[in-house]
Amino acid sequence: MKRLQKYLTAVPALIVATCCFSCQKPDSALPHDPQIPDKGFVEDVPDTVMFTNAEFIYNGDDIGEASSDGWIIKLYTDMEIDETGAPVGPGVVTQLLLNADYDDAQSGSAEFLLGKYTEMFNSGDFSPGTFVSGYMTTINLPGQQLELADATFYAEVKDGSTEMEYDLIDEGVVLITEDGESGLYSIEGILVGKKYTKRYFKWAGAVEPKNNVPEEVPNSTLKHDLTGLAFAQAQLQDKGDSFYLMDQSYRCLLLYLADDGVDMSSYRPAGNGHVLRLEFLVPWETDIVNDGIPEGTYTMAPRNPDTSMDKDKIVPGAAITGLPDEFAAWRVSGSWYYELKDGVWTQNYARINEGTITVVRGEDGSQTVSYDLLDCQGVPKKITGSTELDELSIW
């Protein structure tokens, strides 16, 4: 659930009952002095809702800007729950969607929550120390459509019912502190929403965050260099204008090199063994059926941070680095090294990020492919070797 998307945050089951009185938000300045009663004006101060239960969900850097982390805090008074897990009133629920200090480690430590939070400056402002204004979202279910509040909101659960009356919050202040001796946290604040009613609230207790940050899947698992690699079989595929430039400026070739145990009877390797997947670009007029792979050295062309490639890099003589973070068989693209077991990737694989592929033709017409490659790790591992293409299956 990202801060830039609609948060479908269903209210979990906890047990509660309280009531809250409210006061009207003061009017803005008038063009003339209001008539003040003889006894003066006294603003009613609503009761403070004392929440007894809380849930903390850490979404981390879900907007990908390394500027703040998203946290959802759900506060409840004690309520019964029904068989579906929905709270049964009377009771009060408040949800806070906070932009907290950024944590490089994405650890989900509640220490990064400490501080004061006020409303965002605008809808694109995810600065630390702000909360995201509430809004309504729609969930389509079989035979029904639910309208639920999301982001930051206040809700009263009706007596004997799971139905909630929402107030979407767009102003206010929230303060989160920690007791240094007990380690307990306190949350208190005043929130104002579309109903122009002040919502005073407090909560105190231990924090046990749920870390909702997806576990990062590495793009390479190699622990050491792989040198002197040679393979027993090869398959060459013509992928044509795979970047859809529509100008016949290049032709993309896909070369699979594989161990004996790998089944190469289809366009995608199966079976058991190691595979080196290499993509590189040759002149458009290349006839791979009659001529095979053009001689030369093909150098890995860099990708942009968003994984795209600039048009001036998509030229003959370039090799294509592995497409990051794509592991589904039909999504794998670019150059990779991997091991198969019963047709499925094992935990032994590497995305190729740098290096060269060199093709040399012998006097007898045979071709030898040499590879001097590096994976994508911070301290890259080498993948080197050469394979003579005695027989080249062409698809």
mmCIF file with all atom_site columns, N, CA, C and O in Angstrom, residues 40-75:
data_model
loop_
_atom_site.group_PDB
_atom_site.id
_atom_site.type_symbol
_atom_site.label_atom_id
_atom_site.label_alt_id
_atom_site.label_comp_id
_atom_site.label_asym_id
_atom_site.label_entity_id
_atom_site.label_seq_id
_atom_site.pdbx_PDB_ins_code
_atom_site.Cartn_x
_atom_site.Cartn_y
_atom_site.Cartn_z
_atom_site.occupancy
_atom_site.B_iso_or_equiv
_atom_site.pdbx_formal_charge
_atom_site.auth_seq_id
_atom_site.auth_comp_id
_atom_site.auth_asym_id
_atom_site.auth_atom_id
_atom_site.pdbx_PDB_model_num
ATOM 1   N N  . GLY A 1 40 ? -19.599 37.111 27.804 1.00 0.00 ? 40 GLY A N  1
ATOM 2   C CA . GLY A 1 40 ? -18.419 36.712 27.037 1.00 0.00 ? 40 GLY A CA 1
ATOM 3   C C  . GLY A 1 40 ? -18.662 35.403 26.287 1.00 0.00 ? 40 GLY A C  1
ATOM 4   O O  . GLY A 1 40 ? -19.684 34.742 26.469 1.00 0.00 ? 40 GLY A O  1
ATOM 5   N N  . PHE A 1 41 ? -17.688 35.046 25.434 1.00 0.00 ? 41 PHE A N  1
ATOM 6   C CA . PHE A 1 41 ? -17.812 33.837 24.619 1.00 0.00 ? 41 PHE A CA 1
ATOM 7   C C  . PHE A 1 41 ? -16.940 32.738 25.221 1.00 0.00 ? 41 PHE A C  1
ATOM 8   O O  . PHE A 1 41 ? -15.755 32.945 25.477 1.00 0.00 ? 41 PHE A O  1
ATOM 9   N N  . VAL A 1 42 ? -17.528 31.583 25.442 1.00 0.00 ? 42 VAL A N  1
ATOM 10  C CA . VAL A 1 42 ? -16.802 30.439 25.989 1.00 0.00 ? 42 VAL A CA 1
ATOM 11  C C  . VAL A 1 42 ? -16.896 29.289 25.001 1.00 0.00 ? 42 VAL A C  1
ATOM 12  O O  . VAL A 1 42 ? -18.007 28.861 24.649 1.00 0.00 ? 42 VAL A O  1
ATOM 13  N N  . GLU A 1 43 ? -15.763 28.834 24.522 1.00 0.00 ? 43 GLU A N  1
ATOM 14  C CA . GLU A 1 43 ? -15.739 27.723 23.572 1.00 0.00 ? 43 GLU A CA 1
ATOM 15  C C  . GLU A 1 43 ? -15.708 26.404 24.339 1.00 0.00 ? 43 GLU A C  1
ATOM 16  O O  . GLU A 1 43 ? -14.855 26.189 25.200 1.00 0.00 ? 43 GLU A O  1
ATOM 17  N N  . ASP A 1 44 ? -16.653 25.524 24.024 1.00 0.00 ? 44 ASP A N  1
ATOM 18  C CA . ASP A 1 44 ? -16.675 24.212 24.651 1.00 0.00 ? 44 ASP A CA 1
ATOM 19  C C  . ASP A 1 44 ? -15.459 23.415 24.206 1.00 0.00 ? 44 ASP A C  1
ATOM 20  O O  . ASP A 1 44 ? -15.093 23.408 23.027 1.00 0.00 ? 44 ASP A O  1
ATOM 21  N N  . VAL A 1 45 ? -14.829 22.763 25.137 1.00 0.00 ? 45 VAL A N  1
ATOM 22  C CA . VAL A 1 45 ? -13.685 21.903 24.821 1.00 0.00 ? 45 VAL A CA 1
ATOM 23  C C  . VAL A 1 45 ? -14.168 20.460 24.839 1.00 0.00 ? 45 VAL A C  1
ATOM 24  O O  . VAL A 1 45 ? -14.679 19.984 25.858 1.00 0.00 ? 45 VAL A O  1
ATOM 25  N N  . PRO A 1 46 ? -14.062 19.745 23.721 1.00 0.00 ? 46 PRO A N  1
ATOM 26  C CA . PRO A 1 46 ? -14.575 18.373 23.679 1.00 0.00 ? 46 PRO A CA 1
ATOM 27  C C  . PRO A 1 46 ? -13.758 17.456 24.568 1.00 0.00 ? 46 PRO A C  1
ATOM 28  O O  . PRO A 1 46 ? -12.594 17.721 24.875 1.00 0.00 ? 46 PRO A O  1
ATOM 29  N N  . ASP A 1 47 ? -14.400 16.357 24.960 1.00 0.00 ? 47 ASP A N  1
ATOM 30  C CA . ASP A 1 47 ? -13.669 15.347 25.719 1.00 0.00 ? 47 ASP A CA 1
ATOM 31  C C  . ASP A 1 47 ? -12.554 14.767 24.853 1.00 0.00 ? 47 ASP A C  1
ATOM 32  O O  . ASP A 1 47 ? -12.655 14.710 23.626 1.00 0.00 ? 47 ASP A O  1
ATOM 33  N N  . THR A 1 48 ? -11.496 14.325 25.510 1.00 0.00 ? 48 THR A N  1
ATOM 34  C CA . THR A 1 48 ? -10.390 13.688 24.803 1.00 0.00 ? 48 THR A CA 1
ATOM 35  C C  . THR A 1 48 ? -10.648 12.186 24.713 1.00 0.00 ? 48 THR A C  1
ATOM 36  O O  . THR A 1 48 ? -10.899 11.536 25.731 1.00 0.00 ? 48 THR A O  1
ATOM 37  N N  . VAL A 1 49 ? -10.604 11.652 23.501 1.00 0.00 ? 49 VAL A N  1
ATOM 38  C CA . VAL A 1 49 ? -10.786 10.215 23.319 1.00 0.00 ? 49 VAL A CA 1
ATOM 39  C C  . VAL A 1 49 ? -9.521  9.508  23.787 1.00 0.00 ? 49 VAL A C  1
ATOM 40  O O  . VAL A 1 49 ? -8.420  9.781  23.294 1.00 0.00 ? 49 VAL A O  1
ATOM 41  N N  . MET A 1 50 ? -9.665  8.596  24.722 1.00 0.00 ? 50 MET A N  1
ATOM 42  C CA . MET A 1 50 ? -8.532  7.830  25.226 1.00 0.00 ? 50 MET A CA 1
ATOM 43  C C  . MET A 1 50 ? -8.532  6.464  24.532 1.00 0.00 ? 50 MET A C  1
ATOM 44  O O  . MET A 1 50 ? -9.297  5.567  24.889 1.00 0.00 ? 50 MET A O  1
ATOM 45  N N  . PHE A 1 51 ? -7.709  6.339  23.516 1.00 0.00 ? 51 PHE A N  1
ATOM 46  C CA . PHE A 1 51 ? -7.635  5.076  22.788 1.00 0.00 ? 51 PHE A CA 1
ATOM 47  C C  . PHE A 1 51 ? -6.880  4.045  23.615 1.00 0.00 ? 51 PHE A C  1
ATOM 48  O O  . PHE A 1 51 ? -5.895  4.365  24.302 1.00 0.00 ? 51 PHE A O  1
ATOM 49  N N  . THR A 1 52 ? -7.336  2.816  23.531 1.00 0.00 ? 52 THR A N  1
ATOM 50  C CA . THR A 1 52 ? -6.739  1.749  24.336 1.00 0.00 ? 52 THR A CA 1
ATOM 51  C C  . THR A 1 52 ? -5.958  0.738  23.509 1.00 0.00 ? 52 THR A C  1
ATOM 52  O O  . THR A 1 52 ? -5.184  -0.043 24.055 1.00 0.00 ? 52 THR A O  1
ATOM 53  N N  . ASN A 1 53 ? -6.167  0.720  22.214 1.00 0.00 ? 53 ASN A N  1
ATOM 54  C CA . ASN A 1 53 ? -5.507  -0.251 21.340 1.00 0.00 ? 53 ASN A CA 1
ATOM 55  C C  . ASN A 1 53 ? -4.915  0.461  20.132 1.00 0.00 ? 53 ASN A C  1
ATOM 56  O O  . ASN A 1 53 ? -5.465  1.465  19.653 1.00 0.00 ? 53 ASN A O  1
ATOM 57  N N  . ALA A 1 54 ? -3.817  -0.076 19.636 1.00 0.00 ? 54 ALA A N  1
ATOM 58  C CA . ALA A 1 54 ? -3.141  0.552  18.499 1.00 0.00 ? 54 ALA A CA 1
ATOM 59  C C  . ALA A 1 54 ? -2.461  -0.502 17.640 1.00 0.00 ? 54 ALA A C  1
ATOM 60  O O  . ALA A 1 54 ? -2.023  -1.549 18.126 1.00 0.00 ? 54 ALA A O  1
ATOM 61  N N  . GLU A 1 55 ? -2.371  -0.195 16.356 1.00 0.00 ? 55 GLU A N  1
ATOM 62  C CA . GLU A 1 55 ? -1.671  -1.033 15.392 1.00 0.00 ? 55 GLU A CA 1
ATOM 63  C C  . GLU A 1 55 ? -0.750  -0.140 14.574 1.00 0.00 ? 55 GLU A C  1
ATOM 64  O O  . GLU A 1 55 ? -1.163  0.926  14.106 1.00 0.00 ? 55 GLU A O  1
ATOM 65  N N  . PHE A 1 56 ? 0.494   -0.573 14.411 1.00 0.00 ? 56 PHE A N  1
ATOM 66  C CA . PHE A 1 56 ? 1.497   0.207  13.685 1.00 0.00 ? 56 PHE A CA 1
ATOM 67  C C  . PHE A 1 56 ? 1.962   -0.592 12.470 1.00 0.00 ? 56 PHE A C  1
ATOM 68  O O  . PHE A 1 56 ? 2.452   -1.719 12.607 1.00 0.00 ? 56 PHE A O  1
ATOM 69  N N  . ILE A 1 57 ? 1.840   -0.010 11.288 1.00 0.00 ? 57 ILE A N  1
ATOM 70  C CA . ILE A 1 57 ? 2.238   -0.672 10.043 1.00 0.00 ? 57 ILE A CA 1
ATOM 71  C C  . ILE A 1 57 ? 3.277   0.196  9.343  1.00 0.00 ? 57 ILE A C  1
ATOM 72  O O  . ILE A 1 57 ? 3.027   1.376  9.041  1.00 0.00 ? 57 ILE A O  1
ATOM 73  N N  . TYR A 1 58 ? 4.445   -0.381 9.091  1.00 0.00 ? 58 TYR A N  1
ATOM 74  C CA . TYR A 1 58 ? 5.544   0.339  8.441  1.00 0.00 ? 58 TYR A CA 1
ATOM 75  C C  . TYR A 1 58 ? 5.578   -0.028 6.963  1.00 0.00 ? 58 TYR A C  1
ATOM 76  O O  . TYR A 1 58 ? 5.796   -1.185 6.600  1.00 0.00 ? 58 TYR A O  1
ATOM 77  N N  . ASN A 1 59 ? 5.354   0.962  6.091  1.00 0.00 ? 59 ASN A N  1
ATOM 78  C CA . ASN A 1 59 ? 5.393   0.748  4.645  1.00 0.00 ? 59 ASN A CA 1
ATOM 79  C C  . ASN A 1 59 ? 6.704   1.180  4.009  1.00 0.00 ? 59 ASN A C  1
ATOM 80  O O  . ASN A 1 59 ? 6.916   0.967  2.817  1.00 0.00 ? 59 ASN A O  1
ATOM 81  N N  . GLY A 1 60 ? 7.577   1.804  4.788  1.00 0.00 ? 60 GLY A N  1
ATOM 82  C CA . GLY A 1 60 ? 8.884   2.181  4.274  1.00 0.00 ? 60 GLY A CA 1
ATOM 83  C C  . GLY A 1 60 ? 8.818   3.239  3.176  1.00 0.00 ? 60 GLY A C  1
ATOM 84  O O  . GLY A 1 60 ? 7.862   4.010  3.065  1.00 0.00 ? 60 GLY A O  1
ATOM 85  N N  . ASP A 1 61 ? 9.843   3.237  2.331  1.00 0.00 ? 61 ASP A N  1
ATOM 86  C CA . ASP A 1 61 ? 9.950   4.229  1.251  1.00 0.00 ? 61 ASP A CA 1
ATOM 87  C C  . ASP A 1 61 ? 9.098   3.780  0.072  1.00 0.00 ? 61 ASP A C  1
ATOM 88  O O  . ASP A 1 61 ? 9.595   3.432  -0.998 1.00 0.00 ? 61 ASP A O  1
ATOM 89  N N  . ASP A 1 62 ? 7.782   3.806  0.251  1.00 0.00 ? 62 ASP A N  1
ATOM 90  C CA . ASP A 1 62 ? 6.889   3.279  -0.773 1.00 0.00 ? 62 ASP A CA 1
ATOM 91  C C  . ASP A 1 62 ? 6.676   4.232  -1.940 1.00 0.00 ? 62 ASP A C  1
ATOM 92  O O  . ASP A 1 62 ? 5.997   3.874  -2.913 1.00 0.00 ? 62 ASP A O  1
ATOM 93  N N  . ILE A 1 63 ? 7.236   5.442  -1.882 1.00 0.00 ? 63 ILE A N  1
ATOM 94  C CA . ILE A 1 63 ? 7.168   6.342  -3.029 1.00 0.00 ? 63 ILE A CA 1
ATOM 95  C C  . ILE A 1 63 ? 8.504   6.408  -3.767 1.00 0.00 ? 63 ILE A C  1
ATOM 96  O O  . ILE A 1 63 ? 8.616   7.056  -4.801 1.00 0.00 ? 63 ILE A O  1
ATOM 97  N N  . GLY A 1 64 ? 9.520   5.753  -3.236 1.00 0.00 ? 64 GLY A N  1
ATOM 98  C CA . GLY A 1 64 ? 10.789  5.618  -3.941 1.00 0.00 ? 64 GLY A CA 1
ATOM 99  C C  . GLY A 1 64 ? 11.614  6.877  -4.075 1.00 0.00 ? 64 GLY A C  1
ATOM 100 O O  . GLY A 1 64 ? 12.424  6.999  -4.986 1.00 0.00 ? 64 GLY A O  1
ATOM 101 N N  . GLU A 1 65 ? 11.459  7.826  -3.138 1.00 0.00 ? 65 GLU A N  1
ATOM 102 C CA . GLU A 1 65 ? 12.203  9.082  -3.223 1.00 0.00 ? 65 GLU A CA 1
ATOM 103 C C  . GLU A 1 65 ? 13.284  9.223  -2.160 1.00 0.00 ? 65 GLU A C  1
ATOM 104 O O  . GLU A 1 65 ? 14.017  10.208 -2.152 1.00 0.00 ? 65 GLU A O  1
ATOM 105 N N  . ALA A 1 66 ? 13.398  8.256  -1.258 1.00 0.00 ? 66 ALA A N  1
ATOM 106 C CA . ALA A 1 66 ? 14.383  8.290  -0.173 1.00 0.00 ? 66 ALA A CA 1
ATOM 107 C C  . ALA A 1 66 ? 14.320  9.597  0.609  1.00 0.00 ? 66 ALA A C  1
ATOM 108 O O  . ALA A 1 66 ? 15.339  10.120 1.066  1.00 0.00 ? 66 ALA A O  1
ATOM 109 N N  . SER A 1 67 ? 13.103  10.127 0.777  1.00 0.00 ? 67 SER A N  1
ATOM 110 C CA . SER A 1 67 ? 12.930  11.387 1.515  1.00 0.00 ? 67 SER A CA 1
ATOM 111 C C  . SER A 1 67 ? 12.139  11.187 2.794  1.00 0.00 ? 67 SER A C  1
ATOM 112 O O  . SER A 1 67 ? 12.320  11.927 3.762  1.00 0.00 ? 67 SER A O  1
ATOM 113 N N  . SER A 1 68 ? 11.246  10.219 2.814  1.00 0.00 ? 68 SER A N  1
ATOM 114 C CA . SER A 1 68 ? 10.442  9.935  4.001  1.00 0.00 ? 68 SER A CA 1
ATOM 115 C C  . SER A 1 68 ? 9.938   8.504  3.920  1.00 0.00 ? 68 SER A C  1
ATOM 116 O O  . SER A 1 68 ? 9.995   7.873  2.865  1.00 0.00 ? 68 SER A O  1
ATOM 117 N N  . ASP A 1 69 ? 9.447   8.007  5.058  1.00 0.00 ? 69 ASP A N  1
ATOM 118 C CA . ASP A 1 69 ? 8.871   6.666  5.117  1.00 0.00 ? 69 ASP A CA 1
ATOM 119 C C  . ASP A 1 69 ? 7.400   6.757  5.501  1.00 0.00 ? 69 ASP A C  1
ATOM 120 O O  . ASP A 1 69 ? 7.008   7.603  6.313  1.00 0.00 ? 69 ASP A O  1
ATOM 121 N N  . GLY A 1 70 ? 6.603   5.877  4.931  1.00 0.00 ? 70 GLY A N  1
ATOM 122 C CA . GLY A 1 70 ? 5.174   5.849  5.231  1.00 0.00 ? 70 GLY A CA 1
ATOM 123 C C  . GLY A 1 70 ? 4.852   4.938  6.400  1.00 0.00 ? 70 GLY A C  1
ATOM 124 O O  . GLY A 1 70 ? 5.307   3.794  6.456  1.00 0.00 ? 70 GLY A O  1
ATOM 125 N N  . TRP A 1 71 ? 4.077   5.446  7.353  1.00 0.00 ? 71 TRP A N  1
ATOM 126 C CA . TRP A 1 71 ? 3.594   4.674  8.506  1.00 0.00 ? 71 TRP A CA 1
ATOM 127 C C  . TRP A 1 71 ? 2.080   4.823  8.599  1.00 0.00 ? 71 TRP A C  1
ATOM 128 O O  . TRP A 1 71 ? 1.543   5.922  8.444  1.00 0.00 ? 71 TRP A O  1
ATOM 129 N N  . ILE A 1 72 ? 1.388   3.727  8.870  1.00 0.00 ? 72 ILE A N  1
ATOM 130 C CA . ILE A 1 72 ? -0.037  3.757  9.188  1.00 0.00 ? 72 ILE A CA 1
ATOM 131 C C  . ILE A 1 72 ? -0.190  3.399  10.662 1.00 0.00 ? 72 ILE A C  1
ATOM 132 O O  . ILE A 1 72 ? 0.317   2.373  11.117 1.00 0.00 ? 72 ILE A O  1
ATOM 133 N N  . ILE A 1 73 ? -0.886  4.258  11.397 1.00 0.00 ? 73 ILE A N  1
ATOM 134 C CA . ILE A 1 73 ? -1.200  3.985  12.805 1.00 0.00 ? 73 ILE A CA 1
ATOM 135 C C  . ILE A 1 73 ? -2.718  3.942  12.935 1.00 0.00 ? 73 ILE A C  1
ATOM 136 O O  . ILE A 1 73 ? -3.411  4.892  12.557 1.00 0.00 ? 73 ILE A O  1
ATOM 137 N N  . LYS A 1 74 ? -3.229  2.844  13.467 1.00 0.00 ? 74 LYS A N  1
ATOM 138 C CA . LYS A 1 74 ? -4.658  2.683  13.687 1.00 0.00 ? 74 LYS A CA 1
ATOM 139 C C  . LYS A 1 74 ? -4.919  2.649  15.189 1.00 0.00 ? 74 LYS A C  1
ATOM 140 O O  . LYS A 1 74 ? -4.323  1.853  15.911 1.00 0.00 ? 74 LYS A O  1
ATOM 141 N N  . LEU A 1 75 ? -5.791  3.506  15.650 1.00 0.00 ? 75 LEU A N  1
ATOM 142 C CA . LEU A 1 75 ? -6.122  3.636  17.068 1.00 0.00 ? 75 LEU A CA 1
ATOM 143 C C  . LEU A 1 75 ? -7.592  3.273  17.272 1.00 0.00 ? 75 LEU A C  1
ATOM 144 O O  . LEU A 1 75 ? -8.454  3.679  16.487 1.00 0.00 ? 75 LEU A O  1
#
